[in-house]
């Protein structure tokens, strides 16, 4: 009884391939067990099943030959001849991917006969620019002749007298000449080579010498599938016609639909395909558990299991979350990675979900509706300033000087041309790097620029009192200090010695004021969709050591308008916390008597870092003797939650930046300090500053809660409570249900395109994430099925 012997060669690699010794491992099985169809895996050589091969598992094994052998009972009549094609391909060094592909094609009857008979020569298209000039087709035919020629072993290099091994060196060389990715001896995927090789053989033997230009036809409204498919196929044959096409080319129906409301455009085409790349159910998807934080104070935080493709982006994750939460739009969902109750990573909609690891704590925060934010600022053309900023900008100190009339035209032209005032102003500032940082929006904040402008205003106010600052000084002013004397006493400014210097600096101050407003308008334009700001809840970590704080609750993420003030922010936070702030306990809610805010701090030489806001100082008078109206201290209709928030000190930190010298340094926000028991007053200048200008996008605001307020009023258990999600359904099917048909059914399912592959709708005039679905309409005689075991990631 005839049987087969599997022969493997142990490859040591490199230049010793020809001299390497063959190590044989045999497996006896009947010829009836041989597969009728040979299919190649995508990344390993073709190996029939074999029990316990003798070579070690970690050694490279290449299929060398399939040799006939006779049982020992029939040893006297053993034949020395062998059947045609029953030979192996020697490994040239990581070429198992090529050998397995060549073996598959060599055992495809119609293709082998086409090249063995020489019929391909009459179809050679050497002038086709898309082919290889017929070289690859010729080498493939020569290889078929070696594999399927006479069985005497001539022209081959074997490992013994009874086995035939062919080393396809010429084919490998020709392949590398026309496909640079296959030069050398790197590992490749067998399906990748099969795709290129079949396409090259098709172009080399394409019977169409000059391809006409043909537009891709779409199925018309009243056109049947049969008519549209036949039309598309006939047009395709006008450009592509070969023996390879007849055996391997099929046709798929592709239906794409626009998801935009009110559009509904559908595009149906019938496209040719040479191989079917199908996903394996369960391997191309993943489940991400997300903690959803609703915006409503009465809603519960809960975990959500989201199933989506591994190729998806964060935008797809936002859309899936919006589908699971009624009434939620994806534009109002923000995804972030939270670690130790602080946001560690802000995810952009364009980020791949591969950035989200299984161990990450992924949070989805519901934000204020984008439509609400836009409607708040849509009619705001002028730049709205806070109280203190408005006092500086609207100062009439410089208007009274009549600078343009007193400066000569040549000097004015020099200052105004190409922003010459910037370089001129450096002559009057002691530290030039300080001025250059203020002029750069990336290296300073609006708060920094306004503080510098206030210093400049106070300095000019002092200079204007000098006798030599006037063209005609009076004798009564002789007792006042001169310009040079006032300038020498300053830590920030210098070199203002004459009237001309004074006028030039005043003109530069007006230019700096305009430049500051311009930068503010640009920054607000970037925040037209609101500023995303994190709210952290902090308390003293140890009662014995003050100043050491830790976060004690789940963070809050807000989307604020560019017009939201600090006092309005307190109201927003109070409303979000109304369910967890226990205001019905016996603990008193009556706030302490507020301090008087002193706005007349003229210490213009204080360090910039300590001059960030106007702080509460002075004595603590009785409310009955306070000159300010009581409605400003205890406004009517104030909620108990708001009374609590008015007692909470706040600081802020801008998003860290390598250009900012203030990165990571907390600054006071509002009028309440950690060292005083003051109460936030609505008309206080610090409470009327705009939060977005100070904190910026993706900045952080810290709420410093006194321990007593937490113990008496903050229901920490309720705030940190998160409802668990129902158990997720397993993605991977059992081995009994996973078939090739299951993979094809998965391929034919309707799916929505990702952000990276959006479709252009000529009706909406925009790129959209369309719905797409495939149907197999025409299958070829030889169907190549590629199982997609990997997924693409732009980050890797």
PDB file of C-alpha atoms in Angstrom, residues 120-356:
ATOM      1  CA  UNK A 120       0.823  32.197 -21.376  1.00  0.00           C
ATOM      2  CA  UNK A 121       3.488  33.299 -23.902  1.00  0.00           C
ATOM      3  CA  UNK A 122       0.884  34.406 -26.421  1.00  0.00           C
ATOM      4  CA  UNK A 123      -0.722  36.596 -23.734  1.00  0.00           C
ATOM      5  CA  UNK A 124       2.471  38.204 -22.409  1.00  0.00           C
ATOM      6  CA  UNK A 125       2.017  41.959 -22.145  1.00  0.00           C
ATOM      7  CA  UNK A 126       5.552  43.303 -21.893  1.00  0.00           C
ATOM      8  CA  UNK A 127       4.448  46.931 -22.408  1.00  0.00           C
ATOM      9  CA  UNK A 128       2.065  47.054 -19.471  1.00  0.00           C
ATOM     10  CA  UNK A 129       3.437  49.687 -17.054  1.00  0.00           C
ATOM     11  CA  UNK A 130       1.538  48.030 -14.192  1.00  0.00           C
ATOM     12  CA  UNK A 131       3.260  44.690 -14.761  1.00  0.00           C
ATOM     13  CA  UNK A 132       6.852  43.462 -14.631  1.00  0.00           C
ATOM     14  CA  UNK A 133       7.416  43.342 -18.380  1.00  0.00           C
ATOM     15  CA  UNK A 134       6.592  39.639 -18.401  1.00  0.00           C
ATOM     16  CA  UNK A 135       9.645  38.763 -16.262  1.00  0.00           C
ATOM     17  CA  UNK A 136       7.798  37.464 -13.215  1.00  0.00           C
ATOM     18  CA  UNK A 137       5.371  35.449 -15.324  1.00  0.00           C
ATOM     19  CA  UNK A 138       8.304  33.871 -17.175  1.00  0.00           C
ATOM     20  CA  UNK A 139      10.112  32.975 -13.935  1.00  0.00           C
ATOM     21  CA  UNK A 140       6.919  31.518 -12.512  1.00  0.00           C
ATOM     22  CA  UNK A 141       6.556  29.347 -15.628  1.00  0.00           C
ATOM     23  CA  UNK A 142      10.185  28.181 -15.299  1.00  0.00           C
ATOM     24  CA  UNK A 143       9.549  27.252 -11.665  1.00  0.00           C
ATOM     25  CA  UNK A 144       6.477  25.232 -12.687  1.00  0.00           C
ATOM     26  CA  UNK A 145       8.615  23.390 -15.218  1.00  0.00           C
ATOM     27  CA  UNK A 146      11.125  22.476 -12.508  1.00  0.00           C
ATOM     28  CA  UNK A 147       8.437  21.313 -10.108  1.00  0.00           C
ATOM     29  CA  UNK A 148       6.274  19.456 -12.654  1.00  0.00           C
ATOM     30  CA  UNK A 149       8.888  18.359 -15.192  1.00  0.00           C
ATOM     31  CA  UNK A 150      10.394  14.861 -15.506  1.00  0.00           C
ATOM     32  CA  UNK A 151      10.830  12.929 -12.276  1.00  0.00           C
ATOM     33  CA  UNK A 152      14.493  12.012 -12.803  1.00  0.00           C
ATOM     34  CA  UNK A 153      15.668  14.714 -10.430  1.00  0.00           C
ATOM     35  CA  UNK A 154      17.553  16.643 -13.125  1.00  0.00           C
ATOM     36  CA  UNK A 155      17.958  20.337 -12.584  1.00  0.00           C
ATOM     37  CA  UNK A 156      17.239  20.126  -8.903  1.00  0.00           C
ATOM     38  CA  UNK A 157      19.184  20.132  -5.691  1.00  0.00           C
ATOM     39  CA  UNK A 158      18.128  17.369  -3.346  1.00  0.00           C
ATOM     40  CA  UNK A 159      18.875  16.170   0.127  1.00  0.00           C
ATOM     41  CA  UNK A 160      19.288  12.508  -0.951  1.00  0.00           C
ATOM     42  CA  UNK A 161      18.862  10.079  -3.800  1.00  0.00           C
ATOM     43  CA  UNK A 162      15.097   9.710  -3.379  1.00  0.00           C
ATOM     44  CA  UNK A 163      13.953  13.244  -2.646  1.00  0.00           C
ATOM     45  CA  UNK A 164      13.753  16.289  -4.860  1.00  0.00           C
ATOM     46  CA  UNK A 165      14.237  19.814  -3.532  1.00  0.00           C
ATOM     47  CA  UNK A 166      14.048  23.011  -5.547  1.00  0.00           C
ATOM     48  CA  UNK A 167      15.515  26.270  -4.339  1.00  0.00           C
ATOM     49  CA  UNK A 168      13.614  29.107  -6.085  1.00  0.00           C
ATOM     50  CA  UNK A 169      16.529  31.548  -6.067  1.00  0.00           C
ATOM     51  CA  UNK A 170      15.864  33.013  -9.539  1.00  0.00           C
ATOM     52  CA  UNK A 171      12.218  33.537  -8.712  1.00  0.00           C
ATOM     53  CA  UNK A 172      13.134  35.214  -5.409  1.00  0.00           C
ATOM     54  CA  UNK A 173      15.613  37.488  -7.178  1.00  0.00           C
ATOM     55  CA  UNK A 174      13.107  38.524  -9.846  1.00  0.00           C
ATOM     56  CA  UNK A 175      10.437  39.088  -7.216  1.00  0.00           C
ATOM     57  CA  UNK A 176      12.713  41.403  -5.252  1.00  0.00           C
ATOM     58  CA  UNK A 177      13.607  43.402  -8.352  1.00  0.00           C
ATOM     59  CA  UNK A 178       9.983  44.389  -8.928  1.00  0.00           C
ATOM     60  CA  UNK A 179       8.713  44.442  -5.330  1.00  0.00           C
ATOM     61  CA  UNK A 180      11.217  46.066  -3.018  1.00  0.00           C
ATOM     62  CA  UNK A 181       9.356  44.953   0.099  1.00  0.00           C
ATOM     63  CA  UNK A 182      10.431  41.371  -0.655  1.00  0.00           C
ATOM     64  CA  UNK A 183      14.129  42.159  -1.058  1.00  0.00           C
ATOM     65  CA  UNK A 184      16.272  40.498   1.555  1.00  0.00           C
ATOM     66  CA  UNK A 185      15.259  37.830   4.005  1.00  0.00           C
ATOM     67  CA  UNK A 186      12.775  39.521   6.312  1.00  0.00           C
ATOM     68  CA  UNK A 187       9.651  37.717   7.396  1.00  0.00           C
ATOM     69  CA  UNK A 188       6.448  38.464   5.502  1.00  0.00           C
ATOM     70  CA  UNK A 189       2.855  37.351   5.373  1.00  0.00           C
ATOM     71  CA  UNK A 190       1.999  34.679   2.794  1.00  0.00           C
ATOM     72  CA  UNK A 191      -1.298  36.390   1.944  1.00  0.00           C
ATOM     73  CA  UNK A 192       0.604  39.615   1.253  1.00  0.00           C
ATOM     74  CA  UNK A 193       2.773  37.808  -1.278  1.00  0.00           C
ATOM     75  CA  UNK A 194      -0.180  35.958  -2.817  1.00  0.00           C
ATOM     76  CA  UNK A 195      -1.970  39.258  -3.392  1.00  0.00           C
ATOM     77  CA  UNK A 196       1.014  40.838  -5.119  1.00  0.00           C
ATOM     78  CA  UNK A 197       1.956  37.740  -7.103  1.00  0.00           C
ATOM     79  CA  UNK A 198      -1.516  37.135  -8.532  1.00  0.00           C
ATOM     80  CA  UNK A 199      -1.849  40.795  -9.447  1.00  0.00           C
ATOM     81  CA  UNK A 200       1.576  40.749 -11.161  1.00  0.00           C
ATOM     82  CA  UNK A 201       0.766  37.542 -13.078  1.00  0.00           C
ATOM     83  CA  UNK A 202      -2.527  39.089 -14.143  1.00  0.00           C
ATOM     84  CA  UNK A 203      -0.894  42.291 -15.412  1.00  0.00           C
ATOM     85  CA  UNK A 204       1.889  40.369 -17.183  1.00  0.00           C
ATOM     86  CA  UNK A 205      -0.679  38.314 -19.082  1.00  0.00           C
ATOM     87  CA  UNK A 206      -3.372  40.975 -19.487  1.00  0.00           C
ATOM     88  CA  UNK A 207      -4.822  40.781 -22.964  1.00  0.00           C
ATOM     89  CA  UNK A 208      -5.746  44.473 -22.893  1.00  0.00           C
ATOM     90  CA  UNK A 209      -2.735  46.409 -24.107  1.00  0.00           C
ATOM     91  CA  UNK A 210      -4.211  49.910 -23.729  1.00  0.00           C
ATOM     92  CA  UNK A 211      -6.653  50.427 -20.890  1.00  0.00           C
ATOM     93  CA  UNK A 212      -9.424  52.937 -21.623  1.00  0.00           C
ATOM     94  CA  UNK A 213     -10.588  55.415 -18.984  1.00  0.00           C
ATOM     95  CA  UNK A 214     -13.832  54.212 -17.422  1.00  0.00           C
ATOM     96  CA  UNK A 215     -15.772  55.816 -14.603  1.00  0.00           C
ATOM     97  CA  UNK A 216     -16.980  53.537 -11.840  1.00  0.00           C
ATOM     98  CA  UNK A 217     -20.703  53.015 -12.490  1.00  0.00           C
ATOM     99  CA  UNK A 218     -23.325  53.219  -9.738  1.00  0.00           C
ATOM    100  CA  UNK A 219     -26.562  51.278  -9.763  1.00  0.00           C
ATOM    101  CA  UNK A 220     -29.388  53.459 -10.999  1.00  0.00           C
ATOM    102  CA  UNK A 221     -32.709  53.781  -9.226  1.00  0.00           C
ATOM    103  CA  UNK A 222     -34.712  51.517 -11.539  1.00  0.00           C
ATOM    104  CA  UNK A 223     -31.833  49.219 -12.478  1.00  0.00           C
ATOM    105  CA  UNK A 224     -31.889  45.628 -11.195  1.00  0.00           C
ATOM    106  CA  UNK A 225     -28.935  43.989  -9.512  1.00  0.00           C
ATOM    107  CA  UNK A 226     -28.378  41.704 -12.510  1.00  0.00           C
ATOM    108  CA  UNK A 227     -28.310  44.597 -14.939  1.00  0.00           C
ATOM    109  CA  UNK A 228     -26.046  46.743 -12.790  1.00  0.00           C
ATOM    110  CA  UNK A 229     -23.667  43.826 -12.063  1.00  0.00           C
ATOM    111  CA  UNK A 230     -23.389  42.812 -15.725  1.00  0.00           C
ATOM    112  CA  UNK A 231     -22.771  46.405 -16.759  1.00  0.00           C
ATOM    113  CA  UNK A 232     -20.012  46.832 -14.163  1.00  0.00           C
ATOM    114  CA  UNK A 233     -18.439  43.476 -15.119  1.00  0.00           C
ATOM    115  CA  UNK A 234     -18.358  44.238 -18.836  1.00  0.00           C
ATOM    116  CA  UNK A 235     -16.774  47.623 -18.172  1.00  0.00           C
ATOM    117  CA  UNK A 236     -14.180  45.934 -15.965  1.00  0.00           C
ATOM    118  CA  UNK A 237     -13.318  43.456 -18.749  1.00  0.00           C
ATOM    119  CA  UNK A 238     -12.557  46.344 -21.082  1.00  0.00           C
ATOM    120  CA  UNK A 239      -9.546  47.092 -18.837  1.00  0.00           C
ATOM    121  CA  UNK A 240      -8.717  43.725 -17.290  1.00  0.00           C
ATOM    122  CA  UNK A 241      -8.795  40.404 -19.156  1.00  0.00           C
ATOM    123  CA  UNK A 242      -6.504  37.481 -18.359  1.00  0.00           C
ATOM    124  CA  UNK A 243      -6.486  33.821 -17.405  1.00  0.00           C
ATOM    125  CA  UNK A 244      -5.763  34.795 -13.805  1.00  0.00           C
ATOM    126  CA  UNK A 245      -8.880  36.983 -13.784  1.00  0.00           C
ATOM    127  CA  UNK A 246     -11.017  34.111 -15.110  1.00  0.00           C
ATOM    128  CA  UNK A 247      -9.973  31.862 -12.269  1.00  0.00           C
ATOM    129  CA  UNK A 248      -9.624  34.177  -9.272  1.00  0.00           C
ATOM    130  CA  UNK A 249     -11.735  37.312  -9.869  1.00  0.00           C
ATOM    131  CA  UNK A 250     -15.194  37.683  -8.325  1.00  0.00           C
ATOM    132  CA  UNK A 251     -17.683  40.475  -7.790  1.00  0.00           C
ATOM    133  CA  UNK A 252     -19.074  41.980  -4.601  1.00  0.00           C
ATOM    134  CA  UNK A 253     -22.050  44.278  -4.145  1.00  0.00           C
ATOM    135  CA  UNK A 254     -21.183  47.324  -2.034  1.00  0.00           C
ATOM    136  CA  UNK A 255     -23.936  49.478  -0.542  1.00  0.00           C
ATOM    137  CA  UNK A 256     -23.049  52.759   1.191  1.00  0.00           C
ATOM    138  CA  UNK A 257     -25.625  55.004   2.889  1.00  0.00           C
ATOM    139  CA  UNK A 258     -25.166  58.500   4.296  1.00  0.00           C
ATOM    140  CA  UNK A 259     -26.065  58.689   8.013  1.00  0.00           C
ATOM    141  CA  UNK A 260     -26.953  62.399   7.999  1.00  0.00           C
ATOM    142  CA  UNK A 261     -30.511  63.202   8.966  1.00  0.00           C
ATOM    143  CA  UNK A 262     -32.493  64.357   5.946  1.00  0.00           C
ATOM    144  CA  UNK A 263     -29.963  63.094   3.409  1.00  0.00           C
ATOM    145  CA  UNK A 264     -30.194  59.314   3.106  1.00  0.00           C
ATOM    146  CA  UNK A 265     -28.144  59.140  -0.088  1.00  0.00           C
ATOM    147  CA  UNK A 266     -27.397  55.534  -1.107  1.00  0.00           C
ATOM    148  CA  UNK A 267     -24.570  54.494  -3.402  1.00  0.00           C
ATOM    149  CA  UNK A 268     -24.577  50.904  -4.727  1.00  0.00           C
ATOM    150  CA  UNK A 269     -21.718  49.569  -6.813  1.00  0.00           C
ATOM    151  CA  UNK A 270     -20.525  46.154  -7.985  1.00  0.00           C
ATOM    152  CA  UNK A 271     -16.792  45.909  -7.434  1.00  0.00           C
ATOM    153  CA  UNK A 272     -14.330  43.198  -8.546  1.00  0.00           C
ATOM    154  CA  UNK A 273     -12.230  41.353  -5.965  1.00  0.00           C
ATOM    155  CA  UNK A 274      -9.443  38.763  -6.187  1.00  0.00           C
ATOM    156  CA  UNK A 275      -9.466  37.591  -2.584  1.00  0.00           C
ATOM    157  CA  UNK A 276     -11.977  37.810   0.244  1.00  0.00           C
ATOM    158  CA  UNK A 277     -10.521  39.284   3.430  1.00  0.00           C
ATOM    159  CA  UNK A 278     -12.924  38.272   6.204  1.00  0.00           C
ATOM    160  CA  UNK A 279     -12.722  38.967   9.953  1.00  0.00           C
ATOM    161  CA  UNK A 280     -12.730  36.297  12.632  1.00  0.00           C
ATOM    162  CA  UNK A 281     -15.716  36.979  14.917  1.00  0.00           C
ATOM    163  CA  UNK A 282     -14.592  38.090  18.345  1.00  0.00           C
ATOM    164  CA  UNK A 283     -10.972  38.815  17.447  1.00  0.00           C
ATOM    165  CA  UNK A 284     -11.647  42.176  15.789  1.00  0.00           C
ATOM    166  CA  UNK A 285     -13.734  43.604  18.646  1.00  0.00           C
ATOM    167  CA  UNK A 286     -13.212  44.519  22.275  1.00  0.00           C
ATOM    168  CA  UNK A 287     -15.333  45.475  25.262  1.00  0.00           C
ATOM    169  CA  UNK A 288     -14.450  48.669  27.144  1.00  0.00           C
ATOM    170  CA  UNK A 289     -15.972  49.299  30.559  1.00  0.00           C
ATOM    171  CA  UNK A 290     -16.643  53.023  30.989  1.00  0.00           C
ATOM    172  CA  UNK A 291     -17.739  54.885  34.122  1.00  0.00           C
ATOM    173  CA  UNK A 292     -20.420  57.343  33.010  1.00  0.00           C
ATOM    174  CA  UNK A 293     -20.701  60.591  35.033  1.00  0.00           C
ATOM    175  CA  UNK A 294     -24.058  62.301  34.274  1.00  0.00           C
ATOM    176  CA  UNK A 295     -24.534  66.047  34.458  1.00  0.00           C
ATOM    177  CA  UNK A 296     -27.734  65.867  36.478  1.00  0.00           C
ATOM    178  CA  UNK A 297     -27.399  66.076  40.258  1.00  0.00           C
ATOM    179  CA  UNK A 298     -30.180  63.502  40.746  1.00  0.00           C
ATOM    180  CA  UNK A 299     -28.726  60.924  38.348  1.00  0.00           C
ATOM    181  CA  UNK A 300     -26.493  58.071  39.459  1.00  0.00           C
ATOM    182  CA  UNK A 301     -23.002  57.355  38.222  1.00  0.00           C
ATOM    183  CA  UNK A 302     -22.838  53.960  36.532  1.00  0.00           C
ATOM    184  CA  UNK A 303     -20.568  51.681  34.552  1.00  0.00           C
ATOM    185  CA  UNK A 304     -21.331  50.942  30.903  1.00  0.00           C
ATOM    186  CA  UNK A 305     -19.961  48.101  28.758  1.00  0.00           C
ATOM    187  CA  UNK A 306     -19.277  49.277  25.214  1.00  0.00           C
ATOM    188  CA  UNK A 307     -18.515  46.830  22.393  1.00  0.00           C
ATOM    189  CA  UNK A 308     -16.703  48.243  19.379  1.00  0.00           C
ATOM    190  CA  UNK A 309     -14.090  47.404  16.775  1.00  0.00           C
ATOM    191  CA  UNK A 310     -10.416  47.388  17.724  1.00  0.00           C
ATOM    192  CA  UNK A 311      -9.803  49.784  14.843  1.00  0.00           C
ATOM    193  CA  UNK A 312     -12.189  52.359  16.287  1.00  0.00           C
ATOM    194  CA  UNK A 313     -11.360  55.817  17.543  1.00  0.00           C
ATOM    195  CA  UNK A 314     -12.493  57.622  20.666  1.00  0.00           C
ATOM    196  CA  UNK A 315     -15.126  59.371  18.524  1.00  0.00           C
ATOM    197  CA  UNK A 316     -16.729  55.969  17.916  1.00  0.00           C
ATOM    198  CA  UNK A 317     -16.632  55.277  21.648  1.00  0.00           C
ATOM    199  CA  UNK A 318     -18.392  58.605  22.286  1.00  0.00           C
ATOM    200  CA  UNK A 319     -21.058  57.684  19.740  1.00  0.00           C
ATOM    201  CA  UNK A 320     -21.609  54.248  21.286  1.00  0.00           C
ATOM    202  CA  UNK A 321     -22.010  55.806  24.751  1.00  0.00           C
ATOM    203  CA  UNK A 322     -24.509  58.316  23.358  1.00  0.00           C
ATOM    204  CA  UNK A 323     -26.532  55.427  21.897  1.00  0.00           C
ATOM    205  CA  UNK A 324     -26.679  53.733  25.312  1.00  0.00           C
ATOM    206  CA  UNK A 325     -27.755  56.878  27.220  1.00  0.00           C
ATOM    207  CA  UNK A 326     -31.161  58.271  26.152  1.00  0.00           C
ATOM    208  CA  UNK A 327     -31.129  61.882  25.014  1.00  0.00           C
ATOM    209  CA  UNK A 328     -27.342  62.164  25.018  1.00  0.00           C
ATOM    210  CA  UNK A 329     -25.427  63.542  22.022  1.00  0.00           C
ATOM    211  CA  UNK A 330     -21.899  62.365  21.330  1.00  0.00           C
ATOM    212  CA  UNK A 331     -20.658  65.972  21.159  1.00  0.00           C
ATOM    213  CA  UNK A 332     -21.563  66.307  24.838  1.00  0.00           C
ATOM    214  CA  UNK A 333     -19.457  63.323  25.961  1.00  0.00           C
ATOM    215  CA  UNK A 334     -15.826  63.660  27.023  1.00  0.00           C
ATOM    216  CA  UNK A 335     -13.641  60.578  27.582  1.00  0.00           C
ATOM    217  CA  UNK A 336     -10.702  60.663  29.979  1.00  0.00           C
ATOM    218  CA  UNK A 337      -8.455  58.315  31.924  1.00  0.00           C
ATOM    219  CA  UNK A 338      -8.773  58.825  35.679  1.00  0.00           C
ATOM    220  CA  UNK A 339      -6.107  57.737  38.138  1.00  0.00           C
ATOM    221  CA  UNK A 340      -6.314  58.316  41.907  1.00  0.00           C
ATOM    222  CA  UNK A 341      -9.425  60.504  41.429  1.00  0.00           C
ATOM    223  CA  UNK A 342      -7.592  62.853  39.048  1.00  0.00           C
ATOM    224  CA  UNK A 343      -7.751  63.005  35.261  1.00  0.00           C
ATOM    225  CA  UNK A 344      -4.525  61.521  33.979  1.00  0.00           C
ATOM    226  CA  UNK A 345      -5.182  61.661  30.213  1.00  0.00           C
ATOM    227  CA  UNK A 346      -7.612  63.719  28.121  1.00  0.00           C
ATOM    228  CA  UNK A 347      -8.573  61.672  25.060  1.00  0.00           C
ATOM    229  CA  UNK A 348      -9.112  63.422  21.754  1.00  0.00           C
ATOM    230  CA  UNK A 349     -11.899  62.138  19.458  1.00  0.00           C
ATOM    231  CA  UNK A 350      -9.258  61.235  16.859  1.00  0.00           C
ATOM    232  CA  UNK A 351      -7.252  59.024  19.267  1.00  0.00           C
ATOM    233  CA  UNK A 352      -7.277  55.278  18.666  1.00  0.00           C
ATOM    234  CA  UNK A 353      -8.948  53.220  21.359  1.00  0.00           C
ATOM    235  CA  UNK A 354      -5.778  51.156  21.456  1.00  0.00           C
ATOM    236  CA  UNK A 355      -4.512  53.919  23.782  1.00  0.00           C
ATOM    237  CA  UNK A 356      -7.085  52.749  26.327  1.00  0.00           C
TER     238      UNK A 356
END
